[in-house]
Coordinates of C-alpha atoms in Angstrom, one line a residue:
M1 CA -24.1 3.9 -49.4
D2 CA -23.0 0.6 -51.2
A3 CA -24.4 -2.9 -49.7
T4 CA -20.9 -3.6 -48.1
E5 CA -21.0 -0.2 -46.1
D6 CA -24.6 -0.6 -45.2
S7 CA -24.0 -4.2 -43.7
T8 CA -20.7 -3.1 -42.0
R9 CA -22.8 -0.1 -40.4
A10 CA -25.3 -2.7 -39.2
A11 CA -22.5 -5.0 -37.8
W12 CA -21.3 -1.8 -36.0
A13 CA -24.6 -0.7 -34.6
I14 CA -24.8 -4.3 -33.0
A15 CA -21.4 -4.3 -31.5
S16 CA -21.4 -0.7 -30.2
R17 CA -24.2 -2.1 -27.8
K18 CA -21.5 -3.0 -25.5
Y19 CA -21.0 0.9 -24.8
E20 CA -24.4 0.6 -23.2
D21 CA -23.9 -2.8 -21.9
E22 CA -20.6 -2.0 -20.3
Y23 CA -21.5 1.6 -19.3
A24 CA -20.3 1.1 -15.6
E25 CA -17.0 -0.3 -16.7
H26 CA -16.5 2.7 -19.2
L27 CA -17.6 5.2 -16.6
E28 CA -15.0 4.0 -14.2
L29 CA -12.3 4.1 -17.0
A30 CA -13.4 7.7 -17.9
R31 CA -12.6 8.8 -14.2
T32 CA -8.9 8.5 -14.8
V33 CA -8.5 8.0 -18.7
E34 CA -5.6 10.1 -20.4
L35 CA -4.4 10.2 -23.7
L36 CA -1.3 8.1 -24.7
P37 CA 2.2 9.7 -24.1
A38 CA 2.8 9.6 -27.8
E39 CA -0.3 11.7 -28.4
V40 CA 0.4 14.1 -25.6
G41 CA 4.0 14.6 -26.8
V42 CA 2.6 16.1 -30.2
I43 CA -0.8 17.6 -29.3
G44 CA -0.4 18.3 -25.4
G45 CA 0.5 22.0 -26.0
L46 CA -2.4 22.3 -28.6
V47 CA -5.3 21.1 -26.4
P48 CA -5.7 23.6 -23.7
G49 CA -8.3 26.3 -24.4
A50 CA -9.1 24.5 -27.8
D51 CA -12.3 23.6 -29.6
V52 CA -12.0 20.1 -30.6
V53 CA -14.0 18.0 -33.0
H54 CA -13.7 14.2 -32.7
P55 CA -14.9 12.3 -35.9
M56 CA -16.0 8.8 -35.3
S57 CA -15.8 9.4 -31.4
G58 CA -17.0 5.7 -30.6
H59 CA -16.9 5.3 -26.8
G60 CA -16.1 8.8 -26.2
L61 CA -13.2 8.2 -23.6
D62 CA -10.7 10.1 -25.9
D63 CA -13.1 13.0 -25.7
I64 CA -12.9 12.9 -21.8
A65 CA -9.3 12.8 -22.0
L66 CA -8.9 15.7 -24.2
A67 CA -11.3 17.8 -21.8
R68 CA -9.3 16.7 -19.0
L69 CA -6.0 17.8 -20.8
G70 CA -7.8 21.2 -21.0
A71 CA -9.9 21.4 -24.2
R72 CA -12.6 24.2 -24.0
S73 CA -15.1 21.9 -25.6
V74 CA -15.0 18.6 -27.3
H75 CA -17.6 17.7 -30.0
G76 CA -17.8 13.8 -30.8
I77 CA -19.6 12.7 -33.9
D78 CA -20.6 9.0 -34.6
Y79 CA -23.2 7.2 -36.5
S80 CA -24.0 4.8 -33.7
E81 CA -26.8 6.0 -31.5
A82 CA -25.6 3.7 -28.7
A83 CA -22.2 5.2 -28.8
V84 CA -23.4 8.8 -29.0
S85 CA -26.0 8.4 -26.1
S86 CA -23.7 6.4 -23.8
A87 CA -20.7 9.0 -24.3
R88 CA -23.1 11.8 -23.7
R89 CA -24.5 10.4 -20.5
R90 CA -21.0 9.5 -19.4
A91 CA -19.7 13.2 -20.1
D92 CA -22.7 14.8 -18.5
E93 CA -22.3 12.7 -15.4
L94 CA -18.6 13.8 -15.0
G95 CA -19.5 17.3 -15.7
L96 CA -17.2 17.7 -18.7
P97 CA -17.7 19.9 -21.7
C98 CA -18.4 17.3 -24.3
R99 CA -21.2 17.2 -26.7
Y100 CA -22.2 14.7 -29.3
T101 CA -23.8 14.6 -32.8
R102 CA -25.3 11.3 -34.5
A103 CA -24.1 11.8 -38.0
A104 CA -22.7 9.7 -40.9
L105 CA -19.6 11.2 -42.0
P106 CA -18.2 13.0 -44.1
A107 CA -21.4 15.1 -43.7
S108 CA -20.9 16.0 -40.2
G109 CA -23.5 19.0 -40.2
L110 CA -21.1 21.4 -38.2
D111 CA -20.1 24.6 -39.2
D112 CA -17.3 25.9 -41.2
A113 CA -14.1 26.7 -39.1
C114 CA -15.4 25.6 -35.8
A115 CA -12.5 23.7 -34.5
D116 CA -9.0 24.4 -33.4
L117 CA -8.2 20.6 -33.4
V118 CA -9.8 17.8 -35.3
Y119 CA -8.7 14.7 -33.5
T120 CA -9.5 11.3 -35.0
G121 CA -8.0 7.8 -34.9
K122 CA -7.8 4.5 -32.8
G123 CA -10.0 2.6 -35.0
A124 CA -11.4 5.4 -37.3
L125 CA -9.9 5.2 -40.7
I126 CA -10.7 1.6 -41.2
W127 CA -14.3 2.6 -41.5
V128 CA -13.7 5.5 -44.2
T129 CA -14.5 4.5 -47.6
D130 CA -13.5 7.7 -49.2
L131 CA -10.4 9.3 -47.5
D132 CA -10.6 12.3 -49.8
E133 CA -14.1 13.2 -48.7
F134 CA -13.3 12.4 -45.3
L135 CA -10.2 14.8 -44.9
A136 CA -11.9 17.4 -47.1
E137 CA -14.7 17.5 -44.2
C138 CA -11.9 17.6 -41.6
R139 CA -10.3 20.5 -43.4
R140 CA -13.7 22.4 -43.8
L141 CA -13.8 22.3 -39.9
L142 CA -10.6 23.7 -39.1
R143 CA -9.9 27.2 -38.4
P144 CA -7.1 28.8 -40.3
D145 CA -4.5 28.1 -37.6
G146 CA -6.0 24.8 -36.7
R147 CA -4.6 21.2 -36.7
L148 CA -5.9 17.7 -37.7
Y149 CA -4.3 15.0 -35.6
V150 CA -4.5 11.2 -36.4
Y151 CA -3.5 8.4 -34.1
E152 CA -4.3 5.1 -35.8
A153 CA -3.3 1.5 -36.4
H154 CA -0.7 1.1 -38.9
P155 CA -1.8 0.1 -42.3
L156 CA 0.6 -2.9 -41.8
V157 CA -1.4 -4.2 -39.0
P158 CA -4.2 -6.1 -40.9
L159 CA -1.1 -8.4 -42.2
W160 CA 0.3 -9.4 -38.8
D161 CA -0.7 -12.8 -37.6
W162 CA -1.2 -13.2 -33.8
D163 CA 1.4 -15.8 -33.7
P164 CA 3.0 -15.7 -30.1
D165 CA 6.6 -16.9 -31.0
E166 CA 7.3 -15.5 -34.5
I167 CA 6.1 -12.5 -36.7
R168 CA 4.1 -13.8 -39.5
V169 CA 2.5 -12.1 -42.5
R170 CA -1.1 -13.5 -43.0
A171 CA -1.4 -15.4 -46.3
D172 CA -4.9 -14.2 -46.9
R173 CA -4.2 -10.5 -46.8
G174 CA -2.2 -7.9 -48.8
Y175 CA -1.0 -4.5 -47.9
F176 CA -2.5 -2.9 -51.2
S177 CA -5.8 -4.8 -50.9
P178 CA -8.6 -2.2 -50.7
A179 CA -10.5 -3.9 -47.7
H180 CA -10.6 -7.2 -45.8
V181 CA -13.2 -8.9 -43.5
N182 CA -12.2 -8.6 -39.7
D183 CA -12.4 -12.0 -38.4
T184 CA -12.1 -10.8 -34.8
Y185 CA -14.6 -8.3 -35.0
P186 CA -17.3 -8.7 -32.4
A187 CA -20.3 -8.4 -34.6
G188 CA -19.0 -10.7 -37.3
G189 CA -18.4 -10.1 -41.0
A190 CA -17.5 -6.2 -40.9
V191 CA -15.5 -4.9 -43.6
E192 CA -12.6 -2.8 -42.9
R193 CA -11.2 -0.4 -45.5
Q194 CA -7.2 -0.6 -45.8
H195 CA -5.4 2.5 -46.7
T196 CA -1.8 2.7 -47.2
L197 CA 0.5 5.1 -45.4
S198 CA 1.3 7.0 -48.6
G199 CA -2.4 7.0 -49.5
I200 CA -3.2 8.7 -46.3
V201 CA -0.2 11.4 -46.7
M202 CA -1.3 12.1 -50.2
A203 CA -5.1 12.4 -49.4
C204 CA -4.0 14.9 -46.8
R205 CA -2.2 16.9 -49.4
R206 CA -5.2 16.7 -51.8
A207 CA -7.2 18.0 -49.1
G208 CA -5.2 21.1 -48.6
L209 CA -3.4 20.0 -45.5
E210 CA 0.3 20.4 -44.8
I211 CA 2.1 17.6 -42.9
E212 CA 3.8 19.0 -39.8
H213 CA 4.5 15.5 -38.1
L214 CA 4.6 11.9 -39.2
D215 CA 5.8 9.0 -37.0
E216 CA 5.5 5.3 -36.7
H217 CA 5.1 3.5 -33.3
P218 CA 5.8 -0.2 -32.3
E219 CA 3.1 -0.4 -29.8
P220 CA -0.7 -1.2 -30.5
F221 CA -3.1 1.1 -29.0
W222 CA -5.4 -2.0 -28.3
Y223 CA -4.6 -5.5 -27.0
P224 CA -7.1 -8.0 -27.2
G225 CA -7.6 -9.8 -24.0
G226 CA -5.7 -13.2 -23.6
V227 CA -3.5 -12.7 -26.7
T228 CA 0.2 -12.3 -26.8
A229 CA 1.8 -11.6 -30.3
A230 CA 5.4 -11.6 -31.6
A231 CA 4.2 -8.6 -33.8
W232 CA 3.8 -6.5 -30.6
D233 CA 7.5 -7.0 -29.3
G234 CA 8.6 -3.7 -30.8
R235 CA 10.2 -4.7 -34.1
V236 CA 7.4 -3.8 -36.5
P237 CA 5.0 -0.8 -36.6
N238 CA 1.7 -1.1 -35.1
T239 CA 0.6 2.4 -34.8
F240 CA 1.3 5.8 -36.6
S241 CA 0.8 9.5 -35.9
L242 CA 0.2 12.5 -38.1
L243 CA -0.2 16.2 -37.5
A244 CA -1.2 18.5 -40.5
R245 CA -2.3 22.1 -40.7
P246 CA -4.3 24.0 -43.6
D247 CA -2.2 25.2 -46.4
H248 CA -1.9 29.0 -46.7

């Protein structure tokens, strides 16, 4: 682990304390949480009866949504003890088939071919330093007829200024930059990795995954409180979704 990654994980550990501090609020959200319509449209038929693995599971609300959609089991993986412990407690309190492992990916520690669906996204890939290693691990976890599903911020999102009147590209960022410091991140100074859309697709291919679905969406999956940006008015991409299966 390099110094940048180490400091970023330290920043994330601080920020993820909110999952414990805001446990009651997240529990209330968990009682009714659902996947986004764009997600259900692609994987709604794959989830019932499936064993799901969720790398970088964070607060675990998507795990609860997957269980509610009919998953037989959901296994969340995160390197934050606060995220893992609060998500485990929440799922147990609601009686849902979600379990959690604290691990630093790509070394998940899970068995080969243990998942019908590997679900990841909504703020995961920005913490992935080596996409090839990460996607190779996702591929290892999949059963022969399994699927990898990603719903994630579009690679253009770091470029959008939050100007309320006009879509602007930030002068201090570039699409092909390898990383940037997130100046809105609650822990301060966390370094986000940038991966181009073509880079993500080709990393899937190198991992032995065949793309079945790729789409771009205008809606962000997260709206910061008190902010209205012209970049969210439907004219530019803010998220993308990808579905892939192991090559045969």
